[in-house]
Each structure stands twice: as C-alpha cells, then as structure tokens.
Short mmCIF file of C-alpha atoms in Angstrom, two decimals:
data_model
loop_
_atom_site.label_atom_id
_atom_site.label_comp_id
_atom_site.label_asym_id
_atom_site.label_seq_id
_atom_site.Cartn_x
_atom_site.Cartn_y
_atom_site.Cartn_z
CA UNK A 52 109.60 7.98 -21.54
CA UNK A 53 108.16 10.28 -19.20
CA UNK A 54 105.27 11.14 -21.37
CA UNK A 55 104.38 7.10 -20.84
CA UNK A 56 104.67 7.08 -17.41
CA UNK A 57 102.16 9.70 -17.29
CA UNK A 58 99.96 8.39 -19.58
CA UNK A 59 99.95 5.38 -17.83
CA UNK A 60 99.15 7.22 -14.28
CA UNK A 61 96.59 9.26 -16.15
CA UNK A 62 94.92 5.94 -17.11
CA UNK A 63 95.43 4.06 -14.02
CA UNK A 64 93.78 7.09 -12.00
CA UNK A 65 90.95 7.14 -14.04
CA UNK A 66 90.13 3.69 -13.85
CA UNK A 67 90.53 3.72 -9.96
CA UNK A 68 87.62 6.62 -10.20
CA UNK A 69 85.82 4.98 -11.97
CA UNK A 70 85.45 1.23 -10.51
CA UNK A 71 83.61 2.55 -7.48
CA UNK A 72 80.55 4.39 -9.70
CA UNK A 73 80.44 0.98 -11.46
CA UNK A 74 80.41 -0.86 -8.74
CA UNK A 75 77.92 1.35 -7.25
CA UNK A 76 75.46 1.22 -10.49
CA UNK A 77 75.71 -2.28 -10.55
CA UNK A 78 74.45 -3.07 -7.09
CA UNK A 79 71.81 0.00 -7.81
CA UNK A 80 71.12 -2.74 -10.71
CA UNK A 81 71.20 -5.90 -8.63
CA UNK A 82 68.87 -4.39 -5.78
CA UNK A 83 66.21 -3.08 -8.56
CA UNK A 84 65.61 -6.73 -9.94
CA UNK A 85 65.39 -7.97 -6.71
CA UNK A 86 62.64 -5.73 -5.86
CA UNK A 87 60.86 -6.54 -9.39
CA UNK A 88 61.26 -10.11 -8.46
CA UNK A 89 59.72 -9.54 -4.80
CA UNK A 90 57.22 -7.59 -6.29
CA UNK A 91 56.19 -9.71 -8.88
CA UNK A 92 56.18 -13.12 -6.81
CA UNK A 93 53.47 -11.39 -4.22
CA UNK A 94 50.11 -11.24 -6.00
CA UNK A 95 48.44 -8.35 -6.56
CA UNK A 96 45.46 -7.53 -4.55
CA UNK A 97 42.27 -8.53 -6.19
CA UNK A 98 38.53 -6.68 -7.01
CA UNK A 99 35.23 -8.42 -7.56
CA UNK A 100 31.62 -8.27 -8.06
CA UNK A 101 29.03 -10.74 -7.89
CA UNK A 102 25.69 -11.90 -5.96
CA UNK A 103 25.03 -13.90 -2.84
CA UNK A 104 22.39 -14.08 -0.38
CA UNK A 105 21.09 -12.00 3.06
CA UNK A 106 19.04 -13.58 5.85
CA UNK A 107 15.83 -11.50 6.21
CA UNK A 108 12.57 -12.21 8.68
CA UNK A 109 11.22 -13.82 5.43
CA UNK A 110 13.73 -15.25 4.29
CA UNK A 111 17.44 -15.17 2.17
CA UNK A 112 16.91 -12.43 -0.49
CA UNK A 113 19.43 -11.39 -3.03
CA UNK A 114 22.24 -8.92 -2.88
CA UNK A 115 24.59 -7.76 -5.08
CA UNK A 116 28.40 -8.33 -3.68
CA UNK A 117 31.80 -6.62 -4.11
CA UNK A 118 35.08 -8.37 -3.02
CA UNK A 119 38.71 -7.64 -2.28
CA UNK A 120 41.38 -9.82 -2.00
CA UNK A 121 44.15 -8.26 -0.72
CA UNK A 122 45.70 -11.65 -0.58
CA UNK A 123 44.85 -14.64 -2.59
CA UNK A 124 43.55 -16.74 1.21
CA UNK A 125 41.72 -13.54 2.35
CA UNK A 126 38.26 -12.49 0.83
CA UNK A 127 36.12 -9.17 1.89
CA UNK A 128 32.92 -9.23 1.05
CA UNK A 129 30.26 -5.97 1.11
CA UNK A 130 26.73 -6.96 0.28
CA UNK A 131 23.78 -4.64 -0.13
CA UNK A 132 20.33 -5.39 -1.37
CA UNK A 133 17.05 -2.82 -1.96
CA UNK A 134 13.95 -3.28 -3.42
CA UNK A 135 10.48 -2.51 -4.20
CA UNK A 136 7.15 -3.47 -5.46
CA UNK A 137 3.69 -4.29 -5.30
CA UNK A 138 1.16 -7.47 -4.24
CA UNK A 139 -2.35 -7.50 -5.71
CA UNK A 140 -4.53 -8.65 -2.47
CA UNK A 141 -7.76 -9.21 -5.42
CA UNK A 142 -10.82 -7.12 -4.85
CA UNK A 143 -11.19 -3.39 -4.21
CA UNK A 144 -11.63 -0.78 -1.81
CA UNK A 145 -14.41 1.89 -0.85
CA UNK A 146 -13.11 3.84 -3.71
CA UNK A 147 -13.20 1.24 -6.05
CA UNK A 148 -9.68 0.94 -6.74
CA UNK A 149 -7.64 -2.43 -6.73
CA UNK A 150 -5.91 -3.01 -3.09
CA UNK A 151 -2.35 -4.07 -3.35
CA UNK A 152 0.38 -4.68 -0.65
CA UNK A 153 3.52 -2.39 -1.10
CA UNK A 154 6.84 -3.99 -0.14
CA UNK A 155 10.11 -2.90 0.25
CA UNK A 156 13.25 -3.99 1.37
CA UNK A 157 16.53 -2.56 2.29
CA UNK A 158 19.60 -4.70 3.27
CA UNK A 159 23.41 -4.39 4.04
CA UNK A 160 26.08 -6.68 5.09
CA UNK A 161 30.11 -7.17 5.82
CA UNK A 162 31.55 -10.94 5.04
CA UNK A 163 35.15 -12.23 5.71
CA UNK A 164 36.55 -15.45 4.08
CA UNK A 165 39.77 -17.05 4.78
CA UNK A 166 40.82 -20.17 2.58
CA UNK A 167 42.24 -22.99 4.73
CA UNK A 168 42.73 -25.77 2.50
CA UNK A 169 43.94 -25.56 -1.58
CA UNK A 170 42.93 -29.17 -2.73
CA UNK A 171 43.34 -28.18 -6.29
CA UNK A 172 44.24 -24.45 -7.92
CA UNK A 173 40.17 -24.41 -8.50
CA UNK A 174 39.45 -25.52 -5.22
CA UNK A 175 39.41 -23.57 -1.53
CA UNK A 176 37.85 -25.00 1.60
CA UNK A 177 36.83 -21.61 3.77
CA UNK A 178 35.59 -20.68 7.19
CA UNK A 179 33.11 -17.16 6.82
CA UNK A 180 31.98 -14.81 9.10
CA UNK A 181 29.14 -12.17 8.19
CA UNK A 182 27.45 -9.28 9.83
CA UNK A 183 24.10 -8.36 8.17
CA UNK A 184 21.55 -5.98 8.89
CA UNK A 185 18.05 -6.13 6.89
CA UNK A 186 14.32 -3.93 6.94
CA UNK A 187 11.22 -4.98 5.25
CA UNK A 188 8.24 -2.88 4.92
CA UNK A 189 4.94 -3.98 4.31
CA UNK A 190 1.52 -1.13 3.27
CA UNK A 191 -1.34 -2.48 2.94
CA UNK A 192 -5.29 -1.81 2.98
CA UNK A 193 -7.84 -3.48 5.00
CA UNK A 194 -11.48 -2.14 4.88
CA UNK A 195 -10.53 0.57 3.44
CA UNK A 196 -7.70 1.55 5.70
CA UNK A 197 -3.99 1.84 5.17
CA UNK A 198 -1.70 0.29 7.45
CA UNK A 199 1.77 -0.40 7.67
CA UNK A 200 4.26 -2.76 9.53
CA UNK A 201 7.93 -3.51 8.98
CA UNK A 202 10.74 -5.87 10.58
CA UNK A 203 14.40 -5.74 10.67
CA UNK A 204 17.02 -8.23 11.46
CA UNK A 205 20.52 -7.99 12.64
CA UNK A 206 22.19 -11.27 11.85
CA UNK A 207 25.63 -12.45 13.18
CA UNK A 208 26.71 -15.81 11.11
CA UNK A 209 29.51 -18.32 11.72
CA UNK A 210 30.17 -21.00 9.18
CA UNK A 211 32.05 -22.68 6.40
CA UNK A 212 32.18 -24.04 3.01
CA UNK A 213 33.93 -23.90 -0.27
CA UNK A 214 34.57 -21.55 -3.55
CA UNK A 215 35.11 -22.83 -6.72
CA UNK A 216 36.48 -21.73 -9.84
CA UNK A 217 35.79 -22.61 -13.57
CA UNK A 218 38.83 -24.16 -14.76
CA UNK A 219 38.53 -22.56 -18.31
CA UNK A 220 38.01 -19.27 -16.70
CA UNK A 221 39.26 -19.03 -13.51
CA UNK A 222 37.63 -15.80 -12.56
CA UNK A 223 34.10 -16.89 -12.05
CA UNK A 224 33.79 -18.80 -8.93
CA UNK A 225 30.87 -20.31 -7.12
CA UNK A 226 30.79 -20.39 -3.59
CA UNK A 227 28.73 -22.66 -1.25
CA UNK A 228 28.49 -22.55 3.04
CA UNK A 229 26.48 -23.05 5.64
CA UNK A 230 26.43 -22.63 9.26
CA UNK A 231 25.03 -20.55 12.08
CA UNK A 232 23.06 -17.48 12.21
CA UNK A 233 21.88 -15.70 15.03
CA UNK A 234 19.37 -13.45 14.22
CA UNK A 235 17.74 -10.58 16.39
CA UNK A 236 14.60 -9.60 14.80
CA UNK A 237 12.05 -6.77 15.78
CA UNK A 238 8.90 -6.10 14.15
CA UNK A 239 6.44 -3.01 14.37
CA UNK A 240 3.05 -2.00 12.92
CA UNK A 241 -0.83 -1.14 14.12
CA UNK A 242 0.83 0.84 17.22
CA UNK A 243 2.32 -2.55 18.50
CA UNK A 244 5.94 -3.60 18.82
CA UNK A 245 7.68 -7.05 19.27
CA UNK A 246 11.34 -9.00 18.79
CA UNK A 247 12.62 -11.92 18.80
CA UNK A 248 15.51 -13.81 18.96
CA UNK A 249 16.74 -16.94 17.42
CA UNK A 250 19.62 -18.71 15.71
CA UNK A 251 19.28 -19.96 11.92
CA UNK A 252 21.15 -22.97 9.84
CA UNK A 253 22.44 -21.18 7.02
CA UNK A 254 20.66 -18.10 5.08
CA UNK A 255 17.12 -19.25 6.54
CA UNK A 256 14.54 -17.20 8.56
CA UNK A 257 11.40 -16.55 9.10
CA UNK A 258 9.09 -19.48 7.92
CA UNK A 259 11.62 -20.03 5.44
CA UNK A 260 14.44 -22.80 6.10
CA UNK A 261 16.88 -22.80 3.51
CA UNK A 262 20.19 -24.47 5.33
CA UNK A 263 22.88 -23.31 2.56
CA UNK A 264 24.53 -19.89 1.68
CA UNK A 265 24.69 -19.56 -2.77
CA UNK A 266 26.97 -17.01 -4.07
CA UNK A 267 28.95 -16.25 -7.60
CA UNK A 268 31.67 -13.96 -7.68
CA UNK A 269 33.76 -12.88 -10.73
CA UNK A 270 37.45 -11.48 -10.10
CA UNK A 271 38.94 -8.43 -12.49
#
C-alpha cells in the first residue's frame, strides 16, 4: 500500500514539474507563429530597375533608373544618365580633316513617389517629386579653331500621374506624369558666362516642349 501511495506522489510531482515547461513551450510556440504571421502579412521591401527621363537645357534625355520600395505606396527612384558622341558639321578644316561637334552629357537625379489612390491591383494614381542635376558639353571647330561651351541644369519638379502594371506580369509597370519643373540653367563657353531661370511643364527644356514624364520600371 505504501509503495502506491508513493508511486502515486512520484507521478503526481512529476507532472506538476512538468506542466509549467509545457506551458511555457507552448506559448514560446504561440508567440513564434504570430510573428511568422506579422511577418508574412507586411510585404517585403521591393528592388527595381528600369528607364525614365531627365530634363536637360536641350531637352528630356534618357536615364537608366533603380527603385526601392520599402513599402508597396512608397517608390525611390535614383536616375543617372552619361553619354558621348560625335556630330559631322560637313566640310573640313585647314588640315583637311572632317569637322565634327563632340557632345557629351552627364546627368543624375533623386525621385520620390507615393501612391494615393489603388483603383485596381494594376492601377496607382501618384504625386512625384524629383531633384535632377544635368551637364552638356559641346567641342566644336570653327575656322579652324576649337572651341568649347557647356550648360548645366538643376531642376526641382512637382507633379503627378499614374503607374501601371501588366496584368499577366505584374512586375513591369509603365509610369506616366507631368507637372512642374523649375529649372536653373547656366551656360559657359568663348570666355562668356550666362544663366537662366525658368519653370518647365513636364520633362521639357530648352527649345524642346515635351509636357509628359515616360518611364518603365520592372520589380525583382
């Protein structure tokens, strides 16, 4: 009889030990899934490349574009463009060789986008803000002397517009705005110096009015 009763108190000791571990482990459990389930409801932050456009004294010109989303309403954009070549002028020089304008271009630029308005799940309505900065450089030859002039910008834009997405492949997108641009330009060449000041619809400039801002991004 006594060997009972102790086997009994032996048992009943050992499960009073062990209730509060498993307890313990299973709100160790509960608190790990509802972590993974907060976790996995908040989207992950986003990456993307693409190509958009950069006001320039002549004009937009083409950059190349890298995005992150570190929420699905909030887009950063970094833009750069650069670029060379070469304009035949026709004729030649004192030398005889073939003149030709040498251009070159160098262009940065920091965008934010914030999505207002979801219509659809391939449909945002935005508002964007952009700082650019651009330089263009110009050599050429007349009568048989070289010369050179360049002009930067600094642009400050305000605008909005939309971004949509394929809905068979919902990482491409295609985004479309317009809106303000101040732009502070200053030119130089021949020893002489100037600037100028003036505000822009959309990505025009220069002699160039182009009153909408093109871009396609693609999301990884």
């Amino acid at each position: 009889m006594r060997h009972k009763r102790s086997t009994v108190l032996a048992l009943a000791s050992a499960l009073m030990l062990t209730l509060p571990a498993l307890g313990w482990a299973r709100h160790r459990m509960t608190e790990d899934q509802d972590t993974d389930q907060a976790a996995a409801a908040q989207p992950a932050p986003q990456w993307g490349v693409g190509a958009a456009y950069l006001p320039s004294p002549t004009g937009p010109l083409d950059a190349l574009t890298g995005t992150f989303k570190p929420n699905p309403d909030l887009a950063l954009d970094g833009l750069l463009l650069a670029g060379s070549g070469s304009v035949d002028e026709g004729g030649t020089d004192s030398s005889g060789n073939e003149v030709n304008d040498s251009i070159g271009s160098f262009g940065l630029g920091v965008q934010g986008r914030y999505d207002l308005l979801h219509p659809t799940d391939y449909l945002a309505f935005q508002v964007v803000g952009r700082l650019s900065w651009v330089d263009e450089g110009d050599t050429h030859t007349v009568a048989g002397h070289a010369s050179s002039t360049s002009e930067s910008q600094f642009g400050i834009f305000a605008g909005a517009g939309f971004e949509g997405f394929i809905p068979s492949w919902k990482s491409v997108s295609v985004e479309v705005n317009s809106g303000l641009n101040i732009a502070f330009t200053g030119a130089s060449g021949g020893g002489a110096s100037s600037s100028d000041d003036t505000v822009n619809l959309g990505g025009s400039g220069g002699a160039a009015f182009f009153p909408f801002n093109f871009a396609v991004h693609y999301y990884f």
